[in-house]
C-alpha cells in the first residue's frame, strides 16, 4: 500500500514538471526590446522623481549644485560688480548673489570700493552654502595664481652663469635683494658682494643702485647672485713670456754695446 502511494506521488510530480516545461516552451523568449522598454520606464520614473526633488529643493537647486562643482574644481569665471556693501562688493553668477570681501578683490589694497562698481573681475567661489544661500567669491585667489604662474615662468628663464643688470631693492644684514631685468628678484649675499671682506652690504651698496650681477644658483624658488664672481673674471692674468736662448748670456760691456750705432 505504501509503495503504491509513493509511486503515485512520483508520477504526479513528474507530470507537473512536464507541464511546467511545456508551458515554458509556449511562452515567447525575452528580447532586447523587452529590456529597452523596462529601461525606458525606469528612466521615466527617475526623471519624475528628479523633478519632484528639484521642486522640493527650490528652482535654484541646480545652480547651487553648479557652484559647488565650480568651487571644487576651482573654476574661474568673470563677473560684473554691481554694488558696494559693508566690507565688500556684490556680484552675480547665474542670478545667484555673491559677496566679494574687500580683501579678496585684489592682491593689492583697495582704498575705494566704489571705484570697482561696473568693472569686470575674474573670480572663483571660495564658500558655497546652499542651505544658507551663502556665496563668497574671490578675485585675489585668481590673481595670486596668475602671478605665481608668471613668476615660475620667469624663474625658469633664468639660467646659472647668466650676467644680468639689476637694481638694489632692499638691503639686509645678510645681503641685498636685487630686482633683475627679467622681472624676478635675486639675493646677493654679503659674501658675494666683493672679493674684499665687508661687514655690512650697506658699506658698498645702497637702495636704488644699478648693479651688474652673475647668476650662481637657481632652485627652490630662489635665485643666488654674485658680484664677486665678476670681479674674479676681470682680474688681469699674469703675462708669461717665452724666452728662447740664441746664444750664451753675457753681461760684458762689448756685448752690450755690440748693436749700438754711434
JSON list of N, CA and C in Angstrom, two decimals, residues 157-206:
[
{"chain": "A", "resi": 157, "resn": "UNK", "atom": "N", "xyz": [63.29, 80.89, -16.87]},
{"chain": "A", "resi": 157, "resn": "UNK", "atom": "CA", "xyz": [64.09, 81.51, -17.94]},
{"chain": "A", "resi": 157, "resn": "UNK", "atom": "C", "xyz": [65.46, 81.98, -17.46]},
{"chain": "A", "resi": 158, "resn": "UNK", "atom": "N", "xyz": [65.66, 82.06, -16.15]},
{"chain": "A", "resi": 158, "resn": "UNK", "atom": "CA", "xyz": [66.95, 82.50, -15.59]},
{"chain": "A", "resi": 158, "resn": "UNK", "atom": "C", "xyz": [67.89, 81.30, -15.48]},
{"chain": "A", "resi": 159, "resn": "UNK", "atom": "N", "xyz": [69.04, 81.41, -16.09]},
{"chain": "A", "resi": 159, "resn": "UNK", "atom": "CA", "xyz": [69.99, 80.30, -16.12]},
{"chain": "A", "resi": 159, "resn": "UNK", "atom": "C", "xyz": [71.26, 80.63, -15.33]},
{"chain": "A", "resi": 160, "resn": "UNK", "atom": "N", "xyz": [71.81, 79.62, -14.71]},
{"chain": "A", "resi": 160, "resn": "UNK", "atom": "CA", "xyz": [73.08, 79.78, -13.98]},
{"chain": "A", "resi": 160, "resn": "UNK", "atom": "C", "xyz": [74.17, 80.19, -14.97]},
{"chain": "A", "resi": 161, "resn": "UNK", "atom": "N", "xyz": [74.95, 81.19, -14.58]},
{"chain": "A", "resi": 161, "resn": "UNK", "atom": "CA", "xyz": [76.02, 81.68, -15.43]},
{"chain": "A", "resi": 161, "resn": "UNK", "atom": "C", "xyz": [75.66, 82.94, -16.19]},
{"chain": "A", "resi": 162, "resn": "UNK", "atom": "N", "xyz": [74.36, 83.28, -16.21]},
{"chain": "A", "resi": 162, "resn": "UNK", "atom": "CA", "xyz": [73.93, 84.48, -16.92]},
{"chain": "A", "resi": 162, "resn": "UNK", "atom": "C", "xyz": [74.39, 85.74, -16.19]},
{"chain": "A", "resi": 163, "resn": "UNK", "atom": "N", "xyz": [74.78, 86.75, -16.94]},
{"chain": "A", "resi": 163, "resn": "UNK", "atom": "CA", "xyz": [75.15, 88.04, -16.37]},
{"chain": "A", "resi": 163, "resn": "UNK", "atom": "C", "xyz": [74.02, 89.02, -16.67]},
{"chain": "A", "resi": 164, "resn": "UNK", "atom": "N", "xyz": [73.44, 89.60, -15.60]},
{"chain": "A", "resi": 164, "resn": "UNK", "atom": "CA", "xyz": [72.26, 90.42, -15.74]},
{"chain": "A", "resi": 164, "resn": "UNK", "atom": "C", "xyz": [72.43, 91.78, -15.07]},
{"chain": "A", "resi": 165, "resn": "UNK", "atom": "N", "xyz": [71.63, 92.72, -15.54]},
{"chain": "A", "resi": 165, "resn": "UNK", "atom": "CA", "xyz": [71.57, 94.03, -14.90]},
{"chain": "A", "resi": 165, "resn": "UNK", "atom": "C", "xyz": [70.42, 94.02, -13.90]},
{"chain": "A", "resi": 166, "resn": "UNK", "atom": "N", "xyz": [70.60, 94.76, -12.81]},
{"chain": "A", "resi": 166, "resn": "UNK", "atom": "CA", "xyz": [69.55, 94.81, -11.80]},
{"chain": "A", "resi": 166, "resn": "UNK", "atom": "C", "xyz": [69.63, 96.08, -10.97]},
{"chain": "A", "resi": 167, "resn": "UNK", "atom": "N", "xyz": [68.63, 96.22, -10.08]},
{"chain": "A", "resi": 167, "resn": "UNK", "atom": "CA", "xyz": [68.56, 97.37, -9.19]},
{"chain": "A", "resi": 167, "resn": "UNK", "atom": "C", "xyz": [68.41, 96.88, -7.76]},
{"chain": "A", "resi": 168, "resn": "UNK", "atom": "N", "xyz": [69.20, 97.43, -6.87]},
{"chain": "A", "resi": 168, "resn": "UNK", "atom": "CA", "xyz": [69.11, 97.03, -5.46]},
{"chain": "A", "resi": 168, "resn": "UNK", "atom": "C", "xyz": [67.77, 97.48, -4.90]},
{"chain": "A", "resi": 169, "resn": "UNK", "atom": "N", "xyz": [66.97, 96.51, -4.49]},
{"chain": "A", "resi": 169, "resn": "UNK", "atom": "CA", "xyz": [65.64, 96.81, -3.97]},
{"chain": "A", "resi": 169, "resn": "UNK", "atom": "C", "xyz": [65.67, 97.08, -2.47]},
{"chain": "A", "resi": 170, "resn": "UNK", "atom": "N", "xyz": [66.34, 96.23, -1.73]},
{"chain": "A", "resi": 170, "resn": "UNK", "atom": "CA", "xyz": [66.43, 96.41, -0.27]},
{"chain": "A", "resi": 170, "resn": "UNK", "atom": "C", "xyz": [67.73, 95.81, 0.24]},
{"chain": "A", "resi": 171, "resn": "UNK", "atom": "N", "xyz": [68.19, 96.33, 1.37]},
{"chain": "A", "resi": 171, "resn": "UNK", "atom": "CA", "xyz": [69.45, 95.88, 1.96]},
{"chain": "A", "resi": 171, "resn": "UNK", "atom": "C", "xyz": [69.18, 95.30, 3.35]},
{"chain": "A", "resi": 172, "resn": "UNK", "atom": "N", "xyz": [69.69, 94.10, 3.58]},
{"chain": "A", "resi": 172, "resn": "UNK", "atom": "CA", "xyz": [69.58, 93.44, 4.87]},
{"chain": "A", "resi": 172, "resn": "UNK", "atom": "C", "xyz": [70.98, 93.20, 5.43]},
{"chain": "A", "resi": 173, "resn": "UNK", "atom": "N", "xyz": [71.04, 92.75, 6.68]},
{"chain": "A", "resi": 173, "resn": "UNK", "atom": "CA", "xyz": [72.34, 92.47, 7.28]},
{"chain": "A", "resi": 173, "resn": "UNK", "atom": "C", "xyz": [73.08, 91.36, 6.54]},
{"chain": "A", "resi": 174, "resn": "UNK", "atom": "N", "xyz": [72.33, 90.41, 5.98]},
{"chain": "A", "resi": 174, "resn": "UNK", "atom": "CA", "xyz": [72.94, 89.26, 5.34]},
{"chain": "A", "resi": 174, "resn": "UNK", "atom": "C", "xyz": [73.15, 89.42, 3.83]},
{"chain": "A", "resi": 175, "resn": "UNK", "atom": "N", "xyz": [72.69, 90.54, 3.27]},
{"chain": "A", "resi": 175, "resn": "UNK", "atom": "CA", "xyz": [72.86, 90.73, 1.84]},
{"chain": "A", "resi": 175, "resn": "UNK", "atom": "C", "xyz": [71.89, 91.76, 1.28]},
{"chain": "A", "resi": 176, "resn": "UNK", "atom": "N", "xyz": [71.74, 91.74, -0.03]},
{"chain": "A", "resi": 176, "resn": "UNK", "atom": "CA", "xyz": [70.84, 92.69, -0.69]},
{"chain": "A", "resi": 176, "resn": "UNK", "atom": "C", "xyz": [69.96, 91.95, -1.69]},
{"chain": "A", "resi": 177, "resn": "UNK", "atom": "N", "xyz": [68.70, 92.38, -1.79]},
{"chain": "A", "resi": 177, "resn": "UNK", "atom": "CA", "xyz": [67.79, 91.83, -2.79]},
{"chain": "A", "resi": 177, "resn": "UNK", "atom": "C", "xyz": [67.85, 92.72, -4.01]},
{"chain": "A", "resi": 178, "resn": "UNK", "atom": "N", "xyz": [68.03, 92.08, -5.15]},
{"chain": "A", "resi": 178, "resn": "UNK", "atom": "CA", "xyz": [68.21, 92.80, -6.41]},
{"chain": "A", "resi": 178, "resn": "UNK", "atom": "C", "xyz": [67.07, 92.45, -7.36]},
{"chain": "A", "resi": 179, "resn": "UNK", "atom": "N", "xyz": [66.36, 93.48, -7.85]},
{"chain": "A", "resi": 179, "resn": "UNK", "atom": "CA", "xyz": [65.34, 93.29, -8.87]},
{"chain": "A", "resi": 179, "resn": "UNK", "atom": "C", "xyz": [66.03, 93.18, -10.22]},
{"chain": "A", "resi": 180, "resn": "UNK", "atom": "N", "xyz": [65.88, 92.04, -10.86]},
{"chain": "A", "resi": 180, "resn": "UNK", "atom": "CA", "xyz": [66.56, 91.79, -12.13]},
{"chain": "A", "resi": 180, "resn": "UNK", "atom": "C", "xyz": [65.74, 92.28, -13.30]},
{"chain": "A", "resi": 181, "resn": "UNK", "atom": "N", "xyz": [66.38, 92.50, -14.41]},
{"chain": "A", "resi": 181, "resn": "UNK", "atom": "CA", "xyz": [65.72, 93.00, -15.61]},
{"chain": "A", "resi": 181, "resn": "UNK", "atom": "C", "xyz": [64.70, 91.99, -16.15]},
{"chain": "A", "resi": 182, "resn": "UNK", "atom": "N", "xyz": [64.83, 90.74, -15.77]},
{"chain": "A", "resi": 182, "resn": "UNK", "atom": "CA", "xyz": [63.90, 89.71, -16.24]},
{"chain": "A", "resi": 182, "resn": "UNK", "atom": "C", "xyz": [62.59, 89.71, -15.46]},
{"chain": "A", "resi": 183, "resn": "UNK", "atom": "N", "xyz": [62.50, 90.55, -14.43]},
{"chain": "A", "resi": 183, "resn": "UNK", "atom": "CA", "xyz": [61.25, 90.66, -13.69]},
{"chain": "A", "resi": 183, "resn": "UNK", "atom": "C", "xyz": [61.18, 89.84, -12.42]},
{"chain": "A", "resi": 184, "resn": "UNK", "atom": "N", "xyz": [62.28, 89.22, -12.02]},
{"chain": "A", "resi": 184, "resn": "UNK", "atom": "CA", "xyz": [62.32, 88.46, -10.77]},
{"chain": "A", "resi": 184, "resn": "UNK", "atom": "C", "xyz": [63.37, 89.07, -9.84]},
{"chain": "A", "resi": 185, "resn": "UNK", "atom": "N", "xyz": [63.38, 88.61, -8.60]},
{"chain": "A", "resi": 185, "resn": "UNK", "atom": "CA", "xyz": [64.31, 89.15, -7.59]},
{"chain": "A", "resi": 185, "resn": "UNK", "atom": "C", "xyz": [65.27, 88.07, -7.13]},
{"chain": "A", "resi": 186, "resn": "UNK", "atom": "N", "xyz": [66.53, 88.44, -6.99]},
{"chain": "A", "resi": 186, "resn": "UNK", "atom": "CA", "xyz": [67.54, 87.51, -6.52]},
{"chain": "A", "resi": 186, "resn": "UNK", "atom": "C", "xyz": [68.25, 88.05, -5.29]},
{"chain": "A", "resi": 187, "resn": "UNK", "atom": "N", "xyz": [68.89, 87.15, -4.55]},
{"chain": "A", "resi": 187, "resn": "UNK", "atom": "CA", "xyz": [69.63, 87.55, -3.35]},
{"chain": "A", "resi": 187, "resn": "UNK", "atom": "C", "xyz": [71.12, 87.63, -3.63]},
{"chain": "A", "resi": 188, "resn": "UNK", "atom": "N", "xyz": [71.68, 88.79, -3.33]},
{"chain": "A", "resi": 188, "resn": "UNK", "atom": "CA", "xyz": [73.13, 88.99, -3.41]},
{"chain": "A", "resi": 188, "resn": "UNK", "atom": "C", "xyz": [73.66, 88.91, -1.98]},
{"chain": "A", "resi": 189, "resn": "UNK", "atom": "N", "xyz": [74.17, 87.75, -1.62]},
{"chain": "A", "resi": 189, "resn": "UNK", "atom": "CA", "xyz": [74.63, 87.54, -0.24]},
{"chain": "A", "resi": 189, "resn": "UNK", "atom": "C", "xyz": [75.85, 88.41, 0.04]},
{"chain": "A", "resi": 190, "resn": "UNK", "atom": "N", "xyz": [76.00, 88.82, 1.29]},
{"chain": "A", "resi": 190, "resn": "UNK", "atom": "CA", "xyz": [77.09, 89.71, 1.68]},
{"chain": "A", "resi": 190, "resn": "UNK", "atom": "C", "xyz": [78.45, 89.12, 1.30]},
{"chain": "A", "resi": 191, "resn": "UNK", "atom": "N", "xyz": [78.56, 87.80, 1.33]},
{"chain": "A", "resi": 191, "resn": "UNK", "atom": "CA", "xyz": [79.83, 87.15, 0.98]},
{"chain": "A", "resi": 191, "resn": "UNK", "atom": "C", "xyz": [80.11, 87.16, -0.51]},
{"chain": "A", "resi": 192, "resn": "UNK", "atom": "N", "xyz": [79.09, 87.53, -1.32]},
{"chain": "A", "resi": 192, "resn": "UNK", "atom": "CA", "xyz": [79.25, 87.53, -2.77]},
{"chain": "A", "resi": 192, "resn": "UNK", "atom": "C", "xyz": [79.29, 88.95, -3.36]},
{"chain": "A", "resi": 193, "resn": "UNK", "atom": "N", "xyz": [79.39, 89.95, -2.49]},
{"chain": "A", "resi": 193, "resn": "UNK", "atom": "CA", "xyz": [79.41, 91.33, -2.98]},
{"chain": "A", "resi": 193, "resn": "UNK", "atom": "C", "xyz": [80.78, 91.74, -3.48]},
{"chain": "A", "resi": 194, "resn": "UNK", "atom": "N", "xyz": [81.83, 91.35, -2.77]},
{"chain": "A", "resi": 194, "resn": "UNK", "atom": "CA", "xyz": [83.18, 91.78, -3.14]},
{"chain": "A", "resi": 194, "resn": "UNK", "atom": "C", "xyz": [84.21, 90.74, -2.74]},
{"chain": "A", "resi": 195, "resn": "UNK", "atom": "N", "xyz": [85.36, 90.80, -3.41]},
{"chain": "A", "resi": 195, "resn": "UNK", "atom": "CA", "xyz": [86.47, 89.93, -3.03]},
{"chain": "A", "resi": 195, "resn": "UNK", "atom": "C", "xyz": [87.03, 90.32, -1.67]},
{"chain": "A", "resi": 196, "resn": "UNK", "atom": "N", "xyz": [86.86, 91.60, -1.34]},
{"chain": "A", "resi": 196, "resn": "UNK", "atom": "CA", "xyz": [87.32, 92.06, -0.03]},
{"chain": "A", "resi": 196, "resn": "UNK", "atom": "C", "xyz": [86.22, 91.81, 1.00]},
{"chain": "A", "resi": 197, "resn": "UNK", "atom": "N", "xyz": [86.60, 91.49, 2.19]},
{"chain": "A", "resi": 197, "resn": "UNK", "atom": "CA", "xyz": [85.64, 91.18, 3.24]},
{"chain": "A", "resi": 197, "resn": "UNK", "atom": "C", "xyz": [84.96, 92.46, 3.72]},
{"chain": "A", "resi": 198, "resn": "UNK", "atom": "N", "xyz": [83.63, 92.45, 3.73]},
{"chain": "A", "resi": 198, "resn": "UNK", "atom": "CA", "xyz": [82.88, 93.61, 4.22]},
{"chain": "A", "resi": 198, "resn": "UNK", "atom": "C", "xyz": [81.92, 93.15, 5.32]},
{"chain": "A", "resi": 199, "resn": "UNK", "atom": "N", "xyz": [81.69, 94.02, 6.28]},
{"chain": "A", "resi": 199, "resn": "UNK", "atom": "CA", "xyz": [80.86, 93.67, 7.43]},
{"chain": "A", "resi": 199, "resn": "UNK", "atom": "C", "xyz": [79.37, 93.82, 7.14]},
{"chain": "A", "resi": 200, "resn": "UNK", "atom": "N", "xyz": [79.03, 94.80, 6.29]},
{"chain": "A", "resi": 200, "resn": "UNK", "atom": "CA", "xyz": [77.62, 95.05, 6.02]},
{"chain": "A", "resi": 200, "resn": "UNK", "atom": "C", "xyz": [77.45, 95.46, 4.55]},
{"chain": "A", "resi": 201, "resn": "UNK", "atom": "N", "xyz": [76.40, 94.97, 3.86]},
{"chain": "A", "resi": 201, "resn": "UNK", "atom": "CA", "xyz": [76.19, 95.31, 2.45]},
{"chain": "A", "resi": 201, "resn": "UNK", "atom": "C", "xyz": [76.08, 96.81, 2.20]},
{"chain": "A", "resi": 202, "resn": "UNK", "atom": "N", "xyz": [75.58, 97.54, 3.22]},
{"chain": "A", "resi": 202, "resn": "UNK", "atom": "CA", "xyz": [75.41, 98.98, 3.07]},
{"chain": "A", "resi": 202, "resn": "UNK", "atom": "C", "xyz": [76.71, 99.74, 2.90]},
{"chain": "A", "resi": 203, "resn": "UNK", "atom": "N", "xyz": [77.83, 99.10, 3.20]},
{"chain": "A", "resi": 203, "resn": "UNK", "atom": "CA", "xyz": [79.13, 99.74, 3.01]},
{"chain": "A", "resi": 203, "resn": "UNK", "atom": "C", "xyz": [79.41, 99.93, 1.52]},
{"chain": "A", "resi": 204, "resn": "UNK", "atom": "N", "xyz": [78.92, 99.01, 0.70]},
{"chain": "A", "resi": 204, "resn": "UNK", "atom": "CA", "xyz": [79.20, 99.03, -0.73]},
{"chain": "A", "resi": 204, "resn": "UNK", "atom": "C", "xyz": [77.97, 99.42, -1.56]},
{"chain": "A", "resi": 205, "resn": "UNK", "atom": "N", "xyz": [76.80, 98.99, -1.09]},
{"chain": "A", "resi": 205, "resn": "UNK", "atom": "CA", "xyz": [75.58, 99.17, -1.88]},
{"chain": "A", "resi": 205, "resn": "UNK", "atom": "C", "xyz": [74.60, 100.12, -1.21]},
{"chain": "A", "resi": 206, "resn": "UNK", "atom": "N", "xyz": [73.67, 100.63, -2.02]},
{"chain": "A", "resi": 206, "resn": "UNK", "atom": "CA", "xyz": [72.57, 101.43, -1.49]},
{"chain": "A", "resi": 206, "resn": "UNK", "atom": "C", "xyz": [71.32, 101.14, -2.32]}
]
